[in-house]
mmCIF file of C-alpha atoms and ligand atoms in Angstrom:
data_model
loop_
_atom_site.group_PDB
_atom_site.id
_atom_site.type_symbol
_atom_site.label_atom_id
_atom_site.label_comp_id
_atom_site.label_asym_id
_atom_site.label_seq_id
_atom_site.Cartn_x
_atom_site.Cartn_y
_atom_site.Cartn_z
ATOM 1 C CA MET A 266 -82.531 -133.008 -68.905
ATOM 2 C CA PRO A 267 -82.749 -130.547 -65.995
ATOM 3 C CA GLY A 268 -82.223 -132.247 -62.667
ATOM 4 C CA GLU A 269 -80.068 -135.004 -64.179
ATOM 5 C CA SER A 270 -76.630 -135.189 -62.658
ATOM 6 C CA PRO A 271 -73.224 -136.799 -63.049
ATOM 7 C CA TYR A 272 -73.380 -138.275 -59.541
ATOM 8 C CA ARG A 273 -73.624 -141.842 -58.345
ATOM 9 C CA CYS A 274 -75.769 -143.088 -55.508
ATOM 10 C CA SER A 275 -73.650 -143.619 -52.425
ATOM 11 C CA ALA A 276 -76.041 -146.313 -51.166
ATOM 12 C CA CYS A 277 -76.335 -148.513 -54.273
ATOM 13 C CA GLY A 278 -73.916 -147.115 -56.885
ATOM 14 C CA ASN A 279 -76.664 -146.343 -59.441
ATOM 15 C CA ALA A 280 -76.062 -143.388 -61.785
ATOM 16 C CA ASP A 281 -79.755 -142.499 -62.198
ATOM 17 C CA ILE A 282 -79.746 -139.558 -59.789
ATOM 18 C CA HIS A 283 -82.288 -136.774 -59.945
ATOM 19 C CA THR A 284 -81.193 -133.631 -58.075
ATOM 20 C CA PHE A 285 -84.093 -131.648 -56.670
ATOM 21 C CA TYR A 286 -83.127 -129.190 -53.927
ATOM 22 C CA ARG A 287 -80.221 -126.764 -53.660
ATOM 23 C CA VAL A 288 -78.907 -124.292 -51.076
ATOM 24 C CA ASN A 289 -75.427 -122.808 -51.327
ATOM 25 C CA GLY A 290 -73.142 -121.496 -48.602
ATOM 26 C CA VAL A 291 -74.692 -123.342 -45.676
ATOM 27 C CA PRO A 292 -72.784 -123.585 -42.351
ATOM 28 C CA ALA A 293 -71.149 -127.010 -42.161
ATOM 29 C CA HIS A 294 -72.520 -127.546 -38.645
ATOM 30 C CA SER A 295 -75.735 -126.077 -37.395
ATOM 31 C CA CYS A 296 -76.061 -127.222 -33.821
ATOM 32 C CA LEU A 297 -72.744 -125.875 -32.660
ATOM 33 C CA MET A 298 -73.230 -122.838 -30.457
ATOM 34 C CA LEU A 299 -70.215 -120.595 -30.919
ATOM 35 C CA SER A 300 -68.821 -118.277 -28.305
ATOM 36 C CA SER A 301 -67.811 -115.358 -30.536
ATOM 37 C CA ARG A 302 -69.312 -113.594 -33.528
ATOM 38 C CA ALA A 303 -65.981 -113.773 -35.410
ATOM 39 C CA GLU A 304 -65.848 -117.547 -34.968
ATOM 40 C CA ALA A 305 -69.474 -117.872 -36.086
ATOM 41 C CA LEU A 306 -68.950 -115.750 -39.204
ATOM 42 C CA ALA A 307 -65.757 -117.578 -40.167
ATOM 43 C CA PHE A 308 -67.405 -120.975 -39.770
ATOM 44 C CA PRO A 309 -66.804 -123.252 -42.790
ATOM 45 C CA ARG A 310 -69.625 -123.437 -45.313
ATOM 46 C CA GLY A 311 -70.609 -125.969 -47.902
ATOM 47 C CA ASP A 312 -73.311 -126.459 -50.505
ATOM 48 C CA ILE A 313 -76.366 -128.685 -50.380
ATOM 49 C CA GLU A 314 -77.709 -130.373 -53.493
ATOM 50 C CA LEU A 315 -80.024 -133.256 -52.725
ATOM 51 C CA GLY A 316 -79.920 -136.135 -55.178
ATOM 52 C CA PHE A 317 -82.641 -138.802 -55.292
ATOM 53 C CA CYS A 318 -81.584 -142.241 -56.537
ATOM 54 C CA ARG A 319 -84.285 -143.668 -58.773
ATOM 55 C CA GLY A 320 -82.772 -147.112 -58.276
ATOM 56 C CA CYS A 321 -82.980 -147.467 -54.485
ATOM 57 C CA GLY A 322 -84.748 -144.336 -53.216
ATOM 58 C CA PHE A 323 -81.746 -143.068 -51.269
ATOM 59 C CA ILE A 324 -81.400 -139.287 -50.944
ATOM 60 C CA GLY A 325 -78.036 -137.667 -50.292
ATOM 61 C CA ASN A 326 -76.233 -134.350 -50.524
ATOM 62 C CA VAL A 327 -74.189 -134.895 -53.693
ATOM 63 C CA ARG A 328 -72.044 -131.839 -52.852
ATOM 64 C CA PHE A 329 -71.155 -133.039 -49.348
ATOM 65 C CA ASP A 330 -67.506 -132.573 -48.373
ATOM 66 C CA PRO A 331 -66.541 -134.719 -45.352
ATOM 67 C CA GLY A 332 -63.480 -132.480 -44.967
ATOM 68 C CA LEU A 333 -65.737 -129.807 -43.463
ATOM 69 C CA ASN A 334 -66.753 -132.042 -40.533
ATOM 70 C CA ARG A 335 -65.684 -130.780 -37.134
ATOM 71 C CA TYR A 336 -66.846 -133.482 -34.759
ATOM 72 C CA SER A 337 -65.026 -133.251 -31.469
ATOM 73 C CA ALA A 338 -65.653 -133.083 -27.749
ATOM 74 C CA ALA A 339 -66.873 -129.502 -28.326
ATOM 75 C CA TYR A 340 -69.788 -130.802 -30.343
ATOM 76 C CA GLU A 341 -73.024 -130.356 -28.427
ATOM 77 C CA GLU A 342 -75.999 -132.377 -29.593
ATOM 78 C CA THR A 343 -79.098 -130.302 -29.020
ATOM 79 C CA GLN A 344 -81.384 -133.171 -28.078
ATOM 80 C CA ALA A 345 -84.321 -131.804 -26.187
ATOM 81 C CA TYR A 346 -84.586 -133.462 -22.818
ATOM 82 C CA SER A 347 -88.268 -132.783 -22.644
ATOM 83 C CA PRO A 348 -90.457 -135.187 -20.631
ATOM 84 C CA ARG A 349 -91.860 -136.323 -23.966
ATOM 85 C CA PHE A 350 -88.402 -137.210 -25.280
ATOM 86 C CA LEU A 351 -87.387 -138.979 -22.065
ATOM 87 C CA GLN A 352 -90.540 -141.051 -22.216
ATOM 88 C CA PHE A 353 -89.611 -142.038 -25.771
ATOM 89 C CA LEU A 354 -86.109 -143.093 -24.641
ATOM 90 C CA ASP A 355 -87.659 -145.153 -21.840
ATOM 91 C CA GLU A 356 -89.774 -146.977 -24.378
ATOM 92 C CA VAL A 357 -86.785 -147.667 -26.662
ATOM 93 C CA TRP A 358 -84.670 -149.002 -23.772
ATOM 94 C CA ASP A 359 -87.412 -151.329 -22.537
ATOM 95 C CA ASP A 360 -88.292 -152.482 -26.039
ATOM 96 C CA GLN A 361 -84.699 -153.263 -27.045
ATOM 97 C CA ILE A 362 -83.790 -155.010 -23.773
ATOM 98 C CA GLU A 363 -86.885 -157.173 -23.939
ATOM 99 C CA ARG A 364 -86.734 -158.004 -27.645
ATOM 100 C CA PHE A 365 -83.084 -158.988 -27.586
ATOM 101 C CA GLY A 366 -82.934 -160.375 -24.057
ATOM 102 C CA LEU A 367 -80.052 -158.094 -23.099
ATOM 103 C CA GLY A 368 -78.642 -158.958 -19.699
ATOM 104 C CA PRO A 369 -75.533 -159.835 -17.656
ATOM 105 C CA GLY A 370 -72.793 -161.548 -19.671
ATOM 106 C CA MET A 371 -73.771 -159.768 -22.888
ATOM 107 C CA THR A 372 -72.110 -156.758 -24.505
ATOM 108 C CA ALA A 373 -73.761 -153.848 -26.304
ATOM 109 C CA LEU A 374 -71.736 -151.733 -28.741
ATOM 110 C CA GLU A 375 -73.004 -148.265 -29.608
ATOM 111 C CA ILE A 376 -71.486 -146.608 -32.672
ATOM 112 C CA GLY A 377 -71.801 -142.833 -32.389
ATOM 113 C CA CYS A 378 -72.793 -142.881 -28.724
ATOM 114 C CA GLY A 379 -72.562 -139.099 -28.234
ATOM 115 C CA LYS A 380 -72.226 -138.410 -24.520
ATOM 116 C CA GLY A 381 -73.248 -142.011 -23.828
ATOM 117 C CA GLU A 382 -76.718 -141.514 -22.321
ATOM 118 C CA PHE A 383 -78.416 -144.243 -24.336
ATOM 119 C CA LEU A 384 -75.726 -146.858 -23.717
ATOM 120 C CA VAL A 385 -75.540 -146.020 -20.010
ATOM 121 C CA GLY A 386 -79.318 -146.459 -19.665
ATOM 122 C CA LEU A 387 -79.167 -149.722 -21.563
ATOM 123 C CA CYS A 388 -76.370 -151.125 -19.369
ATOM 124 C CA GLU A 389 -77.922 -149.903 -16.115
ATOM 125 C CA ARG A 390 -81.320 -151.363 -16.871
ATOM 126 C CA SER A 391 -80.238 -154.670 -18.386
ATOM 127 C CA GLY A 392 -77.017 -155.484 -16.559
ATOM 128 C CA CYS A 393 -75.123 -155.925 -19.827
ATOM 129 C CA ALA A 394 -71.648 -154.526 -20.532
ATOM 130 C CA GLY A 395 -71.202 -151.653 -22.977
ATOM 131 C CA ILE A 396 -68.710 -150.195 -25.433
ATOM 132 C CA GLY A 397 -69.368 -146.733 -26.844
ATOM 133 C CA VAL A 398 -67.478 -145.108 -29.714
ATOM 134 C CA ASP A 399 -67.776 -141.376 -30.427
ATOM 135 C CA PRO A 400 -65.296 -138.511 -30.856
ATOM 136 C CA GLY A 401 -67.676 -136.271 -28.908
ATOM 137 C CA TYR A 402 -67.820 -138.458 -25.801
ATOM 138 C CA ARG A 403 -66.983 -136.634 -22.549
ATOM 139 C CA PRO A 404 -66.002 -138.958 -19.666
ATOM 140 C CA GLU A 405 -66.895 -136.416 -16.981
ATOM 141 C CA ARG A 406 -70.561 -136.654 -18.034
ATOM 142 C CA THR A 407 -70.900 -140.366 -17.183
ATOM 143 C CA ARG A 408 -71.980 -141.035 -13.607
ATOM 144 C CA SER A 409 -73.355 -144.508 -13.551
ATOM 145 C CA SER A 410 -73.598 -147.592 -11.389
ATOM 146 C CA ALA A 411 -72.754 -149.504 -14.594
ATOM 147 C CA ALA A 412 -69.529 -147.545 -15.252
ATOM 148 C CA ALA A 413 -67.279 -150.455 -14.242
ATOM 149 C CA ARG A 414 -68.551 -152.601 -17.115
ATOM 150 C CA MET A 415 -68.510 -149.839 -19.688
ATOM 151 C CA LYS A 416 -65.749 -148.652 -21.977
ATOM 152 C CA PHE A 417 -65.740 -145.551 -24.157
ATOM 153 C CA ILE A 418 -63.509 -144.795 -27.128
ATOM 154 C CA ARG A 419 -63.220 -141.153 -28.179
ATOM 155 C CA ASP A 420 -62.847 -141.632 -31.901
ATOM 156 C CA LEU A 421 -64.804 -142.113 -35.124
ATOM 157 C CA TYR A 422 -65.785 -145.747 -35.670
ATOM 158 C CA GLY A 423 -63.735 -147.378 -38.413
ATOM 159 C CA PRO A 424 -62.006 -150.586 -39.554
ATOM 160 C CA LYS A 425 -59.508 -150.372 -36.681
ATOM 161 C CA TYR A 426 -62.373 -151.159 -34.291
ATOM 162 C CA ALA A 427 -63.372 -154.351 -36.099
ATOM 163 C CA HIS A 428 -62.061 -156.337 -33.097
ATOM 164 C CA LEU A 429 -64.791 -154.957 -30.814
ATOM 165 C CA HIS A 430 -67.141 -157.911 -30.511
ATOM 166 C CA ALA A 431 -70.629 -157.429 -29.164
ATOM 167 C CA ASP A 432 -73.953 -159.258 -28.976
ATOM 168 C CA TYR A 433 -75.933 -156.147 -29.793
ATOM 169 C CA VAL A 434 -74.864 -153.228 -32.003
ATOM 170 C CA CYS A 435 -76.804 -149.978 -31.982
ATOM 171 C CA CYS A 436 -76.336 -146.755 -33.876
ATOM 172 C CA ARG A 437 -78.715 -143.866 -33.178
ATOM 173 C CA HIS A 438 -78.871 -140.568 -35.055
ATOM 174 C CA THR A 439 -75.465 -141.158 -36.591
ATOM 175 C CA LEU A 440 -75.995 -142.755 -40.015
ATOM 176 C CA GLU A 441 -77.372 -139.470 -41.400
ATOM 177 C CA HIS A 442 -73.964 -137.864 -40.719
ATOM 178 C CA ILE A 443 -71.961 -140.556 -42.500
ATOM 179 C CA GLU A 444 -70.590 -140.553 -46.007
ATOM 180 C CA PRO A 445 -69.635 -142.915 -47.637
ATOM 181 C CA VAL A 446 -72.694 -144.600 -46.212
ATOM 182 C CA ARG A 447 -72.562 -147.941 -48.067
ATOM 183 C CA GLU A 448 -68.988 -148.582 -46.910
ATOM 184 C CA PHE A 449 -70.043 -147.814 -43.350
ATOM 185 C CA VAL A 450 -72.928 -150.323 -43.311
ATOM 186 C CA ARG A 451 -70.667 -152.921 -44.962
ATOM 187 C CA LEU A 452 -68.044 -152.285 -42.308
ATOM 188 C CA VAL A 453 -70.607 -152.962 -39.575
ATOM 189 C CA ARG A 454 -71.540 -156.197 -41.355
ATOM 190 C CA THR A 455 -67.877 -157.239 -41.851
ATOM 191 C CA THR A 456 -67.121 -156.552 -38.209
ATOM 192 C CA ILE A 457 -69.883 -158.909 -37.068
ATOM 193 C CA GLY A 458 -68.479 -161.669 -39.291
ATOM 194 C CA GLU A 459 -69.910 -165.123 -38.668
ATOM 195 C CA ARG A 460 -71.480 -164.273 -35.331
ATOM 196 C CA ARG A 461 -74.988 -164.551 -36.739
ATOM 197 C CA HIS A 462 -76.746 -164.121 -33.375
ATOM 198 C CA VAL A 463 -75.802 -160.418 -33.193
ATOM 199 C CA ASN A 464 -78.736 -158.010 -33.318
ATOM 200 C CA VAL A 465 -78.365 -154.630 -34.950
ATOM 201 C CA PHE A 466 -80.520 -151.579 -34.239
ATOM 202 C CA PHE A 467 -80.390 -148.276 -36.165
ATOM 203 C CA GLU A 468 -82.403 -145.127 -35.467
ATOM 204 C CA LEU A 469 -82.340 -142.041 -37.721
ATOM 205 C CA PRO A 470 -84.553 -139.229 -39.054
ATOM 206 C CA ASP A 471 -87.327 -140.294 -41.413
ATOM 207 C CA MET A 472 -87.079 -138.494 -44.760
ATOM 208 C CA GLU A 473 -90.591 -139.525 -45.752
ATOM 209 C CA ARG A 474 -92.030 -137.056 -43.221
ATOM 210 C CA VAL A 475 -89.705 -134.242 -44.413
ATOM 211 C CA LEU A 476 -90.829 -134.833 -48.003
ATOM 212 C CA GLN A 477 -94.499 -135.058 -47.070
ATOM 213 C CA GLN A 478 -94.415 -131.836 -45.075
ATOM 214 C CA GLY A 479 -92.120 -129.933 -47.418
ATOM 215 C CA ALA A 480 -89.974 -129.317 -44.319
ATOM 216 C CA PHE A 481 -86.895 -127.900 -46.087
ATOM 217 C CA TRP A 482 -85.647 -126.515 -42.761
ATOM 218 C CA ASP A 483 -85.025 -130.124 -41.662
ATOM 219 C CA ILE A 484 -82.333 -130.444 -44.327
ATOM 220 C CA TYR A 485 -78.908 -129.494 -42.936
ATOM 221 C CA TYR A 486 -75.352 -129.751 -44.123
ATOM 222 C CA GLU A 487 -74.554 -132.039 -41.184
ATOM 223 C CA HIS A 488 -77.081 -134.507 -42.502
ATOM 224 C CA CYS A 489 -75.513 -135.788 -45.704
ATOM 225 C CA THR A 490 -77.736 -138.881 -46.081
ATOM 226 C CA TYR A 491 -81.526 -139.206 -45.919
ATOM 227 C CA PHE A 492 -83.484 -142.459 -45.767
ATOM 228 C CA THR A 493 -87.024 -143.720 -45.944
ATOM 229 C CA ARG A 494 -87.985 -147.205 -44.754
ATOM 230 C CA GLY A 495 -87.454 -148.725 -48.202
ATOM 231 C CA SER A 496 -84.076 -147.191 -49.001
ATOM 232 C CA LEU A 497 -82.736 -148.016 -45.531
ATOM 233 C CA ALA A 498 -83.834 -151.644 -45.778
ATOM 234 C CA ARG A 499 -82.390 -151.943 -49.310
ATOM 235 C CA LEU A 500 -78.999 -150.700 -48.108
ATOM 236 C CA PHE A 501 -78.922 -153.141 -45.196
ATOM 237 C CA ARG A 502 -80.089 -156.050 -47.333
ATOM 238 C CA SER A 503 -77.450 -155.350 -49.980
ATOM 239 C CA ALA A 504 -74.775 -155.242 -47.259
ATOM 240 C CA GLY A 505 -75.668 -158.749 -46.044
ATOM 241 C CA PHE A 506 -78.271 -158.162 -43.361
ATOM 242 C CA ASP A 507 -81.704 -159.639 -42.928
ATOM 243 C CA VAL A 508 -84.107 -156.873 -41.907
ATOM 244 C CA HIS A 509 -86.573 -158.118 -39.286
ATOM 245 C CA ARG A 510 -88.311 -154.966 -38.147
ATOM 246 C CA LEU A 511 -88.741 -151.588 -39.810
ATOM 247 C CA TYR A 512 -90.950 -148.860 -38.392
ATOM 248 C CA GLU A 513 -91.490 -145.162 -37.750
ATOM 249 C CA ALA A 514 -91.503 -143.735 -34.230
ATOM 250 C CA TYR A 515 -91.738 -140.473 -32.304
ATOM 251 C CA ASP A 516 -94.572 -138.992 -34.347
ATOM 252 C CA GLU A 517 -93.108 -140.497 -37.519
ATOM 253 C CA GLN A 518 -90.020 -138.331 -37.135
ATOM 254 C CA TYR A 519 -87.692 -141.302 -36.655
ATOM 255 C CA LEU A 520 -87.002 -144.411 -38.622
ATOM 256 C CA MET A 521 -86.096 -147.625 -36.750
ATOM 257 C CA LEU A 522 -84.484 -150.715 -38.239
ATOM 258 C CA GLU A 523 -83.615 -154.043 -36.647
ATOM 259 C CA ALA A 524 -81.513 -156.561 -38.516
ATOM 260 C CA GLN A 525 -79.349 -159.638 -38.175
ATOM 261 C CA PRO A 526 -76.359 -160.687 -40.268
ATOM 262 C CA ALA A 527 -77.038 -163.036 -43.199
ATOM 263 C CA GLY A 528 -74.729 -165.013 -45.486
ATOM 264 C CA GLY A 529 -75.056 -162.423 -48.281
ATOM 265 C CA PRO A 530 -77.537 -159.955 -49.753
ATOM 266 C CA THR A 531 -81.164 -160.679 -48.832
ATOM 267 C CA ASP A 532 -84.507 -160.099 -50.580
ATOM 268 C CA ALA A 533 -87.134 -157.600 -49.473
ATOM 269 C CA LEU A 534 -89.788 -159.281 -47.333
ATOM 270 C CA LEU A 535 -91.542 -156.542 -45.393
ATOM 271 C CA PRO A 536 -94.435 -154.707 -47.103
ATOM 272 C CA GLN A 537 -93.194 -151.289 -45.896
ATOM 273 C CA GLU A 538 -89.965 -151.719 -47.901
ATOM 274 C CA ASN A 539 -91.973 -151.390 -51.082
ATOM 275 C CA ASP A 540 -92.040 -147.564 -51.068
ATOM 276 C CA LEU A 541 -90.113 -146.551 -54.194
ATOM 277 C CA ALA A 542 -93.154 -145.352 -56.186
ATOM 278 C CA THR A 543 -94.506 -143.397 -53.195
ATOM 279 C CA VAL A 544 -91.149 -141.776 -52.456
ATOM 280 C CA THR A 545 -90.639 -140.914 -56.139
ATOM 281 C CA SER A 546 -93.918 -138.980 -56.151
ATOM 282 C CA LEU A 547 -93.147 -137.381 -52.776
ATOM 283 C CA VAL A 548 -89.819 -136.118 -54.159
ATOM 284 C CA ALA A 549 -91.633 -134.609 -57.154
ATOM 285 C CA ARG A 550 -94.174 -132.968 -54.856
ATOM 286 C CA PHE A 551 -91.450 -131.647 -52.532
ATOM 287 C CA GLU A 552 -89.599 -130.172 -55.493
ATOM 288 C CA ARG A 553 -92.733 -128.298 -56.636
ATOM 289 C CA GLN A 554 -93.845 -127.225 -53.168
ATOM 290 C CA VAL A 555 -90.524 -126.169 -51.714
ATOM 291 C CA ASN A 556 -90.046 -123.516 -54.376
ATOM 292 C CA GLU A 557 -93.581 -122.207 -53.900
ATOM 293 C CA ARG A 558 -93.114 -122.181 -50.159
ATOM 294 C CA LEU A 559 -89.735 -120.430 -50.316
ATOM 295 C CA GLN A 560 -91.135 -117.923 -52.799
ATOM 296 C CA SER A 561 -94.176 -117.085 -50.685
ATOM 297 C CA LEU A 562 -92.001 -116.648 -47.588
ATOM 298 C CA ALA A 563 -89.547 -114.531 -49.586
ATOM 299 C CA ASP A 564 -92.437 -112.407 -50.942
ATOM 300 C CA ALA A 565 -93.863 -111.862 -47.453
ATOM 301 C CA LEU A 566 -90.433 -110.836 -46.186
ATOM 302 C CA ALA A 567 -89.841 -108.567 -49.193
ATOM 303 C CA ARG A 568 -93.060 -106.682 -48.339
ATOM 304 C CA HIS A 569 -91.816 -106.176 -44.779
ATOM 305 C CA ARG A 570 -88.468 -105.035 -46.092
ATOM 306 C CA ALA A 571 -90.173 -102.464 -48.366
ATOM 307 C CA ASP A 572 -92.030 -101.175 -45.301
ATOM 308 C CA GLY A 573 -88.772 -100.817 -43.378
ATOM 309 C CA HIS A 574 -89.780 -103.501 -40.882
ATOM 310 C CA ARG A 575 -87.331 -105.340 -38.667
ATOM 311 C CA LEU A 576 -87.406 -109.082 -38.137
ATOM 312 C CA ALA A 577 -86.726 -111.399 -35.210
ATOM 313 C CA ILE A 578 -86.644 -115.209 -35.384
ATOM 314 C CA TRP A 579 -88.015 -117.195 -32.441
ATOM 315 C CA GLY A 580 -86.155 -120.531 -32.072
ATOM 316 C CA SER A 581 -82.395 -120.914 -32.616
ATOM 317 C CA GLY A 582 -81.867 -124.587 -33.492
ATOM 318 C CA SER A 583 -80.690 -126.286 -36.674
ATOM 319 C CA LYS A 584 -84.010 -125.421 -38.345
ATOM 320 C CA CYS A 585 -83.267 -121.723 -37.837
ATOM 321 C CA VAL A 586 -79.736 -121.941 -39.269
ATOM 322 C CA SER A 587 -81.165 -123.814 -42.240
ATOM 323 C CA LEU A 588 -83.943 -121.251 -42.799
ATOM 324 C CA ILE A 589 -81.552 -118.271 -42.630
ATOM 325 C CA SER A 590 -79.436 -119.941 -45.347
ATOM 326 C CA SER A 591 -82.400 -120.940 -47.526
ATOM 327 C CA LEU A 592 -83.889 -117.446 -47.490
ATOM 328 C CA GLY A 593 -80.576 -115.590 -47.642
ATOM 329 C CA LEU A 594 -81.587 -113.605 -44.542
ATOM 330 C CA SER A 595 -78.019 -113.048 -43.383
ATOM 331 C CA ARG A 596 -77.207 -111.578 -46.807
ATOM 332 C CA GLY A 597 -79.873 -108.912 -46.404
ATOM 333 C CA LEU A 598 -82.362 -110.550 -48.752
ATOM 334 C CA GLY A 599 -85.224 -109.935 -46.306
ATOM 335 C CA PRO A 600 -86.093 -107.324 -43.711
ATOM 336 C CA GLU A 601 -83.302 -106.450 -41.334
ATOM 337 C CA LEU A 602 -82.833 -109.472 -39.064
ATOM 338 C CA ILE A 603 -82.255 -107.915 -35.650
ATOM 339 C CA ALA A 604 -82.490 -110.845 -33.271
ATOM 340 C CA VAL A 605 -82.650 -114.600 -32.872
ATOM 341 C CA VAL A 606 -84.522 -115.460 -29.701
ATOM 342 C CA ASP A 607 -84.460 -118.645 -27.673
ATOM 343 C CA ILE A 608 -86.087 -119.454 -24.354
ATOM 344 C CA ASN A 609 -83.187 -121.787 -23.414
ATOM 345 C CA PRO A 610 -80.905 -119.657 -21.174
ATOM 346 C CA HIS A 611 -77.888 -121.883 -21.986
ATOM 347 C CA LYS A 612 -77.954 -120.540 -25.532
ATOM 348 C CA HIS A 613 -78.037 -116.841 -24.639
ATOM 349 C CA GLY A 614 -74.851 -114.989 -25.565
ATOM 350 C CA LYS A 615 -73.829 -117.701 -28.048
ATOM 351 C CA PHE A 616 -73.630 -117.088 -31.788
ATOM 352 C CA LEU A 617 -75.191 -118.871 -34.743
ATOM 353 C CA ALA A 618 -72.777 -120.466 -37.201
ATOM 354 C CA GLY A 619 -72.817 -118.708 -40.557
ATOM 355 C CA SER A 620 -74.919 -115.637 -39.803
ATOM 356 C CA GLY A 621 -72.965 -114.709 -36.661
ATOM 357 C CA LEU A 622 -76.203 -113.582 -34.991
ATOM 358 C CA GLU A 623 -76.246 -113.575 -31.214
ATOM 359 C CA ILE A 624 -78.926 -115.674 -29.520
ATOM 360 C CA VAL A 625 -80.809 -113.553 -27.020
ATOM 361 C CA SER A 626 -83.507 -113.902 -24.382
ATOM 362 C CA PRO A 627 -87.080 -112.917 -25.307
ATOM 363 C CA ASP A 628 -86.681 -109.968 -22.892
ATOM 364 C CA VAL A 629 -84.256 -108.329 -25.334
ATOM 365 C CA LEU A 630 -87.192 -107.846 -27.730
ATOM 366 C CA ARG A 631 -88.716 -105.261 -25.358
ATOM 367 C CA ALA A 632 -86.042 -102.781 -26.448
ATOM 368 C CA LEU A 633 -85.655 -103.979 -30.058
ATOM 369 C CA ARG A 634 -89.407 -103.961 -30.845
ATOM 370 C CA PRO A 635 -89.423 -105.993 -34.085
ATOM 371 C CA GLU A 636 -92.412 -105.503 -36.396
ATOM 372 C CA VAL A 637 -92.371 -109.131 -37.514
ATOM 373 C CA VAL A 638 -91.401 -112.392 -35.779
ATOM 374 C CA LEU A 639 -90.745 -115.625 -37.654
ATOM 375 C CA VAL A 640 -91.775 -118.605 -35.528
ATOM 376 C CA MET A 641 -89.706 -121.716 -36.284
ATOM 377 C CA ASN A 642 -92.269 -124.198 -34.994
ATOM 378 C CA SER A 643 -95.948 -123.477 -35.556
ATOM 379 C CA ILE A 644 -96.875 -125.580 -32.494
ATOM 380 C CA TYR A 645 -95.716 -122.694 -30.303
ATOM 381 C CA VAL A 646 -97.434 -119.785 -32.081
ATOM 382 C CA ASP A 647 -100.073 -119.173 -29.397
ATOM 383 C CA GLU A 648 -97.562 -119.518 -26.596
ATOM 384 C CA ILE A 649 -95.200 -117.068 -28.302
ATOM 385 C CA ARG A 650 -98.002 -114.615 -29.038
ATOM 386 C CA ARG A 651 -98.852 -114.595 -25.308
ATOM 387 C CA ASP A 652 -95.174 -114.233 -24.350
ATOM 388 C CA LEU A 653 -94.846 -111.231 -26.658
ATOM 389 C CA ALA A 654 -98.119 -109.657 -25.540
ATOM 390 C CA GLY A 655 -96.918 -110.026 -21.937
ATOM 391 C CA ARG A 656 -94.008 -107.794 -22.978
ATOM 392 C CA SER A 657 -96.414 -105.333 -24.661
ATOM 393 C CA LEU A 658 -95.277 -106.510 -28.078
ATOM 394 C CA HIS A 659 -97.724 -107.248 -30.886
ATOM 395 C CA PRO A 660 -95.631 -107.969 -33.989
ATOM 396 C CA GLU A 661 -96.963 -109.859 -36.977
ATOM 397 C CA LEU A 662 -96.154 -113.558 -36.547
ATOM 398 C CA ILE A 663 -95.153 -115.712 -39.503
ATOM 399 C CA ALA A 664 -95.183 -119.401 -38.556
ATOM 400 C CA LEU A 665 -93.495 -122.254 -40.402
HETATM 401 ZN ZN1 ZN B 225 -79.319 -145.891 -54.944
#
């Protein structure tokens, strides 16, 4: 049967995997900004083939090769520090501190703490002590009144850190980078041992929204695992956690789970865990729609190519790297791609992994005069149209 595969689910071990989305030769990291074109072009590539487990609803890249990971201090998370995002962080800090009564004498452990911002905020606000583990941590970035009660370990979390005891364990935007994922969640459970009072909080992208919106540009090589509320809860329950709270946040872009250790596997109790039928039909719809969507974009671009038009992309994040791969734009399968524009000045002069395109300021378009501009986020179409018109540019805009 087409779509059937020889793979096993890395969340539950089931062999009933339906593969439904493929892109080959994708840069292994998409939010690394590289300083030379040669480095960007030579960047390691891997293949994406998403497999949906009919047993537990987990979705993963069955072709993922952890050997291509390059997490280090050079890794720069491109989290937007927009007022909107900071407000969201404020809410998460307050909510977690209040719910779990974090305060002096307690210790919070953050697995995959990045540069440590979340843990620092948590410790500063609550008075608790903190331990952060992440290979990308940079000590010079932490300036905090809570620094004396915080410790950071620049490494990947693993069994050798099982001795790190904490009252609260959090892991934000990390699980989606981890394979084997079941072993990881079991390790967290094993580490907690018999200390049943420990609260665990995970935050990660919500795949349900990606499926609903057909947002194939939100699928990257870096993200090897994809969860909905049900599949996430099933994994935690099978690993010996009791799931107390499970919800979507930040415009349904994120998935939040709170759990406590149990004596063994636990049964589903929350109504939102019961999503397998919904997710199965969303996967089928995504599979149908993504091909139509890719085809209609490819057709539009082929018409521009036939007319000799040149293309610029507005927005240089992971979505852009993903789109260039999906449409084969760097292999000349569309109109000539002459520029990738970003309004963030810190990105100018850097190069995109895979395509080797330089990220430039919108001002560069004055001289390049593209006939068509692909807008990576439709929310900004009007703003971008005005920006372009202000530079006497009136290209056709194609918005995602
Ligand atoms: Zn499964």
